[in-house]
Amino acid sequence: MNVLIACEFSGIVRNAFRAFGADAYSCDLLPCEDDGGDEFHFTADVRDIIRESKWDLMIAHPPCTHLAVSGARWFKNKAVEQRDALRFVRQLMDAPIDRICIENPISIISSQIRKPDQIIQPWQFGHGETKATCLWLKNLPKLVPTKIVDGRTPRVHHASPGPDRWKERSRTLEGIANAMAIQWGGWEWDKNPNA
Ligand SMILES: C[S@@+](CC[C@H](N)C(=O)[O-])C[C@H]1O[C@@H](n2cnc3c(N)ncnc32)[C@H](O)[C@@H]1O
């Protein structure tokens, strides 16, 4: 199974899929940050990579800087950036790949393109934090929570100040990555009641 993790520098979702036997690659404009990940990472514009016909599944984490509702107070100054960011999301949604998940926080994708198929929280996947995360799904079942835990601290409070703060905040959580790999990397799609 050939899996593309679009807009991922961390390698977290890619490695989760590889651990379950998928031939998974990440792609980001940035180099990957995990040791040994180079072999399975494209430092490239993902729009060039999705043209290859080999992908069975893509999970994409497009930038939310100009889309997230949490930044609404700046919206009036960034119409052009928003238009470009939405165009990028549409290009990912329209990629010629059978199964697609687009991940983003609560954002204007919901009002400008379509509502998400599912909203998940870290605390449903073993992390005692809140961060509403929207999933737009094509031919994929909804993710089933794997481990509901206590703890409802907003995720933003875990990030320390500094130039790499955005990276800390944007890395996918391992519990969610593992759930994606287990539930979407296997061969059970047709049997899942949420499909
Ligand atoms: C919100 S971050 C996602 C980080 C991801 N969750 C992870 O764990 O690495 C969005 C990423 O999209 C990347 N990006 C933006 N435009 C891109 C493009 N055209 N092709 C590939 N990556 C892109 C950025 O460099 C950034 O790392």
PDB file of C-alpha atoms and ligand atoms in Angstrom:
ATOM      1  CA  MET A   1       0.000   0.000   0.000  1.00  0.00           C
ATOM      2  CA  ASN A   2       1.495   3.353  -1.064  1.00  0.00           C
ATOM      3  CA  VAL A   3       0.752   6.166   1.365  1.00  0.00           C
ATOM      4  CA  LEU A   4       1.631   9.838   0.997  1.00  0.00           C
ATOM      5  CA  ILE A   5       1.675  12.071   4.063  1.00  0.00           C
ATOM      6  CA  ALA A   6       1.458  15.548   2.577  1.00  0.00           C
ATOM      7  CA  CYS A   7       2.755  18.615   4.401  1.00  0.00           C
ATOM      8  CA  GLU A   8       4.605  16.650   7.049  1.00  0.00           C
ATOM      9  CA  PHE A   9       8.137  17.506   8.212  1.00  0.00           C
ATOM     10  CA  SER A  10       7.988  15.471  11.445  1.00  0.00           C
ATOM     11  CA  GLY A  11       7.638  11.994   9.922  1.00  0.00           C
ATOM     12  CA  ILE A  12       5.228  11.031  12.714  1.00  0.00           C
ATOM     13  CA  VAL A  13       2.331   9.823  10.566  1.00  0.00           C
ATOM     14  CA  ARG A  14       4.693   8.407   7.940  1.00  0.00           C
ATOM     15  CA  ASN A  15       6.504   6.342  10.565  1.00  0.00           C
ATOM     16  CA  ALA A  16       3.242   5.119  12.077  1.00  0.00           C
ATOM     17  CA  PHE A  17       2.179   3.778   8.674  1.00  0.00           C
ATOM     18  CA  ARG A  18       5.606   2.245   8.034  1.00  0.00           C
ATOM     19  CA  ALA A  19       5.446   0.477  11.399  1.00  0.00           C
ATOM     20  CA  PHE A  20       2.298  -1.248  10.176  1.00  0.00           C
ATOM     21  CA  GLY A  21       3.882  -2.284   6.892  1.00  0.00           C
ATOM     22  CA  ALA A  22       2.730   0.417   4.482  1.00  0.00           C
ATOM     23  CA  ASP A  23       5.128   1.921   1.952  1.00  0.00           C
ATOM     24  CA  ALA A  24       4.669   5.412   3.339  1.00  0.00           C
ATOM     25  CA  TYR A  25       6.390   8.664   2.393  1.00  0.00           C
ATOM     26  CA  SER A  26       6.147  12.158   3.788  1.00  0.00           C
ATOM     27  CA  CYS A  27       6.437  15.350   1.742  1.00  0.00           C
ATOM     28  CA  ASP A  28       7.054  18.922   2.858  1.00  0.00           C
ATOM     29  CA  LEU A  29       8.740  22.058   1.557  1.00  0.00           C
ATOM     30  CA  LEU A  30      10.979  21.565   4.609  1.00  0.00           C
ATOM     31  CA  PRO A  31      13.394  18.664   5.063  1.00  0.00           C
ATOM     32  CA  CYS A  32      12.235  15.977   7.448  1.00  0.00           C
ATOM     33  CA  GLU A  33      13.391  16.310  11.026  1.00  0.00           C
ATOM     34  CA  ASP A  34      13.545  12.657  12.079  1.00  0.00           C
ATOM     35  CA  ASP A  35      16.837  10.718  11.977  1.00  0.00           C
ATOM     36  CA  GLY A  36      16.957   8.375   9.007  1.00  0.00           C
ATOM     37  CA  GLY A  37      13.733   9.752   7.575  1.00  0.00           C
ATOM     38  CA  ASP A  38      15.398  11.171   4.451  1.00  0.00           C
ATOM     39  CA  GLU A  39      14.967   7.927   2.601  1.00  0.00           C
ATOM     40  CA  PHE A  40      11.192   8.179   2.946  1.00  0.00           C
ATOM     41  CA  HIS A  41      10.716  11.943   2.574  1.00  0.00           C
ATOM     42  CA  PHE A  42      10.313  14.263  -0.399  1.00  0.00           C
ATOM     43  CA  THR A  43      11.504  17.811   0.201  1.00  0.00           C
ATOM     44  CA  ALA A  44       9.244  19.210  -2.490  1.00  0.00           C
ATOM     45  CA  ASP A  45       6.000  20.919  -3.378  1.00  0.00           C
ATOM     46  CA  VAL A  46       3.449  18.183  -2.778  1.00  0.00           C
ATOM     47  CA  ARG A  47       1.494  19.275  -5.859  1.00  0.00           C
ATOM     48  CA  ASP A  48       4.307  17.778  -7.945  1.00  0.00           C
ATOM     49  CA  ILE A  49       4.264  14.541  -5.949  1.00  0.00           C
ATOM     50  CA  ILE A  50       0.501  13.907  -6.151  1.00  0.00           C
ATOM     51  CA  ARG A  51       0.754  13.786  -9.943  1.00  0.00           C
ATOM     52  CA  GLU A  52       2.412  10.366  -9.624  1.00  0.00           C
ATOM     53  CA  SER A  53      -0.255   7.735 -10.069  1.00  0.00           C
ATOM     54  CA  LYS A  54       1.037   5.308  -7.445  1.00  0.00           C
ATOM     55  CA  TRP A  55      -0.662   6.625  -4.277  1.00  0.00           C
ATOM     56  CA  ASP A  56      -3.447   4.582  -2.640  1.00  0.00           C
ATOM     57  CA  LEU A  57      -3.999   6.969   0.256  1.00  0.00           C
ATOM     58  CA  MET A  58      -3.021  10.540   1.104  1.00  0.00           C
ATOM     59  CA  ILE A  59      -3.225  12.219   4.494  1.00  0.00           C
ATOM     60  CA  ALA A  60      -2.582  15.956   4.203  1.00  0.00           C
ATOM     61  CA  HIS A  61      -1.877  18.569   6.862  1.00  0.00           C
ATOM     62  CA  PRO A  62      -2.035  21.862   4.912  1.00  0.00           C
ATOM     63  CA  PRO A  63      -0.956  25.070   6.694  1.00  0.00           C
ATOM     64  CA  CYS A  64      -3.735  26.637   8.754  1.00  0.00           C
ATOM     65  CA  THR A  65      -2.107  30.040   9.340  1.00  0.00           C
ATOM     66  CA  HIS A  66      -4.543  31.898   7.079  1.00  0.00           C
ATOM     67  CA  LEU A  67      -7.491  29.559   7.566  1.00  0.00           C
ATOM     68  CA  ALA A  68      -7.878  28.828  11.284  1.00  0.00           C
ATOM     69  CA  VAL A  69     -10.816  30.530  12.938  1.00  0.00           C
ATOM     70  CA  SER A  70      -8.562  31.192  15.956  1.00  0.00           C
ATOM     71  CA  GLY A  71      -6.858  33.864  13.798  1.00  0.00           C
ATOM     72  CA  ALA A  72     -10.135  35.517  12.752  1.00  0.00           C
ATOM     73  CA  ARG A  73      -9.114  38.950  14.047  1.00  0.00           C
ATOM     74  CA  TRP A  74      -6.510  39.141  11.242  1.00  0.00           C
ATOM     75  CA  PHE A  75      -8.841  37.947   8.458  1.00  0.00           C
ATOM     76  CA  LYS A  76      -9.591  41.400   7.011  1.00  0.00           C
ATOM     77  CA  ASN A  77      -5.892  41.896   6.173  1.00  0.00           C
ATOM     78  CA  LYS A  78      -5.271  38.628   4.433  1.00  0.00           C
ATOM     79  CA  ALA A  79      -7.806  38.041   1.694  1.00  0.00           C
ATOM     80  CA  VAL A  80      -5.120  37.113  -0.835  1.00  0.00           C
ATOM     81  CA  GLU A  81      -3.385  34.681   1.521  1.00  0.00           C
ATOM     82  CA  GLN A  82      -6.734  33.082   2.350  1.00  0.00           C
ATOM     83  CA  ARG A  83      -7.634  32.680  -1.314  1.00  0.00           C
ATOM     84  CA  ASP A  84      -4.275  30.988  -1.996  1.00  0.00           C
ATOM     85  CA  ALA A  85      -4.550  28.772   1.095  1.00  0.00           C
ATOM     86  CA  LEU A  86      -8.049  27.650   0.094  1.00  0.00           C
ATOM     87  CA  ARG A  87      -6.885  26.973  -3.460  1.00  0.00           C
ATOM     88  CA  PHE A  88      -4.115  24.750  -2.052  1.00  0.00           C
ATOM     89  CA  VAL A  89      -6.640  22.825   0.074  1.00  0.00           C
ATOM     90  CA  ARG A  90      -8.889  22.341  -2.979  1.00  0.00           C
ATOM     91  CA  GLN A  91      -5.926  21.049  -4.996  1.00  0.00           C
ATOM     92  CA  LEU A  92      -5.232  18.493  -2.271  1.00  0.00           C
ATOM     93  CA  MET A  93      -8.910  17.487  -2.031  1.00  0.00           C
ATOM     94  CA  ASP A  94      -9.050  17.066  -5.811  1.00  0.00           C
ATOM     95  CA  ALA A  95      -5.849  14.991  -6.023  1.00  0.00           C
ATOM     96  CA  PRO A  96      -6.247  11.881  -8.208  1.00  0.00           C
ATOM     97  CA  ILE A  97      -5.996   9.532  -5.212  1.00  0.00           C
ATOM     98  CA  ASP A  98      -8.756   7.116  -4.128  1.00  0.00           C
ATOM     99  CA  ARG A  99      -8.587   7.738  -0.383  1.00  0.00           C
ATOM    100  CA  ILE A 100      -7.852  11.155   1.094  1.00  0.00           C
ATOM    101  CA  CYS A 101      -7.894  12.745   4.537  1.00  0.00           C
ATOM    102  CA  ILE A 102      -7.349  16.488   4.898  1.00  0.00           C
ATOM    103  CA  GLU A 103      -6.623  17.576   8.482  1.00  0.00           C
ATOM    104  CA  ASN A 104      -6.979  21.121   9.831  1.00  0.00           C
ATOM    105  CA  PRO A 105      -8.164  22.926  12.963  1.00  0.00           C
ATOM    106  CA  ILE A 106     -11.565  24.646  13.027  1.00  0.00           C
ATOM    107  CA  SER A 107     -11.149  26.800   9.941  1.00  0.00           C
ATOM    108  CA  ILE A 108     -12.854  28.602   7.089  1.00  0.00           C
ATOM    109  CA  ILE A 109     -12.534  25.444   5.011  1.00  0.00           C
ATOM    110  CA  SER A 110     -15.899  24.564   6.604  1.00  0.00           C
ATOM    111  CA  SER A 111     -17.648  27.673   5.301  1.00  0.00           C
ATOM    112  CA  GLN A 112     -15.740  28.120   2.032  1.00  0.00           C
ATOM    113  CA  ILE A 113     -15.435  24.528   0.795  1.00  0.00           C
ATOM    114  CA  ARG A 114     -17.454  22.125   2.911  1.00  0.00           C
ATOM    115  CA  LYS A 115     -18.034  20.994   6.476  1.00  0.00           C
ATOM    116  CA  PRO A 116     -15.641  18.370   7.864  1.00  0.00           C
ATOM    117  CA  ASP A 117     -16.734  14.751   8.080  1.00  0.00           C
ATOM    118  CA  GLN A 118     -15.417  14.404  11.612  1.00  0.00           C
ATOM    119  CA  ILE A 119     -13.982  16.472  14.457  1.00  0.00           C
ATOM    120  CA  ILE A 120     -11.605  14.630  16.779  1.00  0.00           C
ATOM    121  CA  GLN A 121      -9.831  15.540  20.018  1.00  0.00           C
ATOM    122  CA  PRO A 122      -6.412  14.425  21.356  1.00  0.00           C
ATOM    123  CA  TRP A 123      -8.072  13.088  24.544  1.00  0.00           C
ATOM    124  CA  GLN A 124      -9.878  10.498  22.435  1.00  0.00           C
ATOM    125  CA  PHE A 125      -6.491   9.074  21.380  1.00  0.00           C
ATOM    126  CA  GLY A 126      -4.507   8.919  24.621  1.00  0.00           C
ATOM    127  CA  HIS A 127      -3.368  12.556  24.969  1.00  0.00           C
ATOM    128  CA  GLY A 128      -4.927  14.506  27.861  1.00  0.00           C
ATOM    129  CA  GLU A 129      -5.386  17.735  25.880  1.00  0.00           C
ATOM    130  CA  THR A 130      -7.983  19.521  23.793  1.00  0.00           C
ATOM    131  CA  LYS A 131      -7.485  20.697  20.218  1.00  0.00           C
ATOM    132  CA  ALA A 132     -10.465  20.339  17.931  1.00  0.00           C
ATOM    133  CA  THR A 133      -9.099  18.770  14.771  1.00  0.00           C
ATOM    134  CA  CYS A 134     -11.269  18.532  11.659  1.00  0.00           C
ATOM    135  CA  LEU A 135     -10.998  15.720   9.132  1.00  0.00           C
ATOM    136  CA  TRP A 136     -12.327  15.938   5.577  1.00  0.00           C
ATOM    137  CA  LEU A 137     -12.548  12.362   4.335  1.00  0.00           C
ATOM    138  CA  LYS A 138     -12.795  10.791   0.892  1.00  0.00           C
ATOM    139  CA  ASN A 139     -13.507   7.055   0.836  1.00  0.00           C
ATOM    140  CA  LEU A 140     -12.282   6.615   4.410  1.00  0.00           C
ATOM    141  CA  PRO A 141     -14.221   5.615   7.538  1.00  0.00           C
ATOM    142  CA  LYS A 142     -14.364   7.978  10.486  1.00  0.00           C
ATOM    143  CA  LEU A 143     -11.558   7.409  12.976  1.00  0.00           C
ATOM    144  CA  VAL A 144     -12.687   5.427  16.003  1.00  0.00           C
ATOM    145  CA  PRO A 145     -11.302   6.771  19.328  1.00  0.00           C
ATOM    146  CA  THR A 146      -8.630   4.396  20.603  1.00  0.00           C
ATOM    147  CA  LYS A 147      -8.045   5.515  24.209  1.00  0.00           C
ATOM    148  CA  ILE A 148     -10.224   8.071  26.010  1.00  0.00           C
ATOM    149  CA  VAL A 149      -8.240   9.704  28.817  1.00  0.00           C
ATOM    150  CA  ASP A 150      -8.732  12.453  31.422  1.00  0.00           C
ATOM    151  CA  GLY A 151      -7.187  15.869  30.878  1.00  0.00           C
ATOM    152  CA  ARG A 152      -8.698  18.775  28.996  1.00  0.00           C
ATOM    153  CA  THR A 153      -5.854  21.325  28.895  1.00  0.00           C
ATOM    154  CA  PRO A 154      -5.842  23.277  25.622  1.00  0.00           C
ATOM    155  CA  ARG A 155      -2.942  22.008  23.510  1.00  0.00           C
ATOM    156  CA  VAL A 156      -1.605  25.508  22.852  1.00  0.00           C
ATOM    157  CA  HIS A 157      -0.533  25.772  26.511  1.00  0.00           C
ATOM    158  CA  HIS A 158       1.960  22.971  26.028  1.00  0.00           C
ATOM    159  CA  ALA A 159       4.016  24.883  23.485  1.00  0.00           C
ATOM    160  CA  SER A 160       6.976  26.942  24.690  1.00  0.00           C
ATOM    161  CA  PRO A 161       7.657  30.385  23.125  1.00  0.00           C
ATOM    162  CA  GLY A 162      10.342  30.656  20.417  1.00  0.00           C
ATOM    163  CA  PRO A 163      10.902  30.507  16.645  1.00  0.00           C
ATOM    164  CA  ASP A 164       9.981  26.829  16.461  1.00  0.00           C
ATOM    165  CA  ARG A 165       6.772  27.226  18.444  1.00  0.00           C
ATOM    166  CA  TRP A 166       4.654  26.696  15.340  1.00  0.00           C
ATOM    167  CA  LYS A 167       6.422  23.380  14.737  1.00  0.00           C
ATOM    168  CA  GLU A 168       5.740  22.164  18.257  1.00  0.00           C
ATOM    169  CA  ARG A 169       2.106  23.114  17.910  1.00  0.00           C
ATOM    170  CA  SER A 170       1.666  21.591  14.492  1.00  0.00           C
ATOM    171  CA  ARG A 171       3.311  18.183  14.928  1.00  0.00           C
ATOM    172  CA  THR A 172       0.719  15.435  14.697  1.00  0.00           C
ATOM    173  CA  LEU A 173       0.178  13.568  17.971  1.00  0.00           C
ATOM    174  CA  GLU A 174       1.366   9.966  17.982  1.00  0.00           C
ATOM    175  CA  GLY A 175      -1.933   8.598  19.301  1.00  0.00           C
ATOM    176  CA  ILE A 176      -3.773  10.085  16.324  1.00  0.00           C
ATOM    177  CA  ALA A 177      -1.049   8.966  13.886  1.00  0.00           C
ATOM    178  CA  ASN A 178      -1.244   5.393  15.197  1.00  0.00           C
ATOM    179  CA  ALA A 179      -5.036   5.365  14.935  1.00  0.00           C
ATOM    180  CA  MET A 180      -4.797   6.507  11.302  1.00  0.00           C
ATOM    181  CA  ALA A 181      -2.219   3.836  10.522  1.00  0.00           C
ATOM    182  CA  ILE A 182      -4.113   1.013  12.250  1.00  0.00           C
ATOM    183  CA  GLN A 183      -7.562   1.964  10.970  1.00  0.00           C
ATOM    184  CA  TRP A 184      -6.689   3.277   7.518  1.00  0.00           C
ATOM    185  CA  GLY A 185      -3.485   1.412   6.685  1.00  0.00           C
ATOM    186  CA  GLY A 186      -5.065  -2.012   6.831  1.00  0.00           C
ATOM    187  CA  TRP A 187      -7.548  -3.815   4.716  1.00  0.00           C
ATOM    188  CA  GLU A 188     -10.687  -3.437   6.807  1.00  0.00           C
ATOM    189  CA  TRP A 189     -12.341  -0.418   5.171  1.00  0.00           C
ATOM    190  CA  ASP A 190     -15.285  -2.341   3.803  1.00  0.00           C
ATOM    191  CA  LYS A 191     -15.998  -3.936   7.183  1.00  0.00           C
ATOM    192  CA  ASN A 192     -15.894  -0.759   9.302  1.00  0.00           C
ATOM    193  CA  PRO A 193     -19.398   0.297  10.420  1.00  0.00           C
ATOM    194  CA  ASN A 194     -18.401   3.967  10.092  1.00  0.00           C
ATOM    195  CA  ALA A 195     -17.357   3.631   6.470  1.00  0.00           C
TER     196      ALA A 195
HETATM  197  C1  LIG B   1       0.649  22.747   9.825  1.00  0.00           C
HETATM  198  S1  LIG B   1       2.200  22.152   9.260  1.00  0.00           S
HETATM  199  C2  LIG B   1       1.897  20.410   9.395  1.00  0.00           C
HETATM  200  C3  LIG B   1       2.955  19.691  10.213  1.00  0.00           C
HETATM  201  C4  LIG B   1       2.672  18.197  10.365  1.00  0.00           C
HETATM  202  N1  LIG B   1       1.483  17.946  11.162  1.00  0.00           N
HETATM  203  C5  LIG B   1       3.872  17.446  10.947  1.00  0.00           C
HETATM  204  O1  LIG B   1       3.704  16.695  11.940  1.00  0.00           O
HETATM  205  O2  LIG B   1       4.987  17.591  10.397  1.00  0.00           O
HETATM  206  C6  LIG B   1       2.016  22.493   7.533  1.00  0.00           C
HETATM  207  C7  LIG B   1       3.235  22.121   6.686  1.00  0.00           C
HETATM  208  O3  LIG B   1       2.900  22.294   5.309  1.00  0.00           O
HETATM  209  C8  LIG B   1       4.098  22.534   4.612  1.00  0.00           C
HETATM  210  N2  LIG B   1       3.761  23.002   3.246  1.00  0.00           N
HETATM  211  C9  LIG B   1       3.205  24.192   2.893  1.00  0.00           C
HETATM  212  N3  LIG B   1       3.030  24.254   1.555  1.00  0.00           N
HETATM  213  C10 LIG B   1       3.464  23.067   1.046  1.00  0.00           C
HETATM  214  C11 LIG B   1       3.555  22.533  -0.280  1.00  0.00           C
HETATM  215  N4  LIG B   1       3.135  23.228  -1.362  1.00  0.00           N
HETATM  216  N5  LIG B   1       4.070  21.293  -0.436  1.00  0.00           N
HETATM  217  C12 LIG B   1       4.512  20.592   0.649  1.00  0.00           C
HETATM  218  N6  LIG B   1       4.456  21.055   1.928  1.00  0.00           N
HETATM  219  C13 LIG B   1       3.928  22.279   2.131  1.00  0.00           C
HETATM  220  C14 LIG B   1       4.809  23.535   5.508  1.00  0.00           C
HETATM  221  O4  LIG B   1       6.189  23.598   5.240  1.00  0.00           O
HETATM  222  C15 LIG B   1       4.479  22.991   6.905  1.00  0.00           C
HETATM  223  O5  LIG B   1       5.517  22.191   7.402  1.00  0.00           O
END
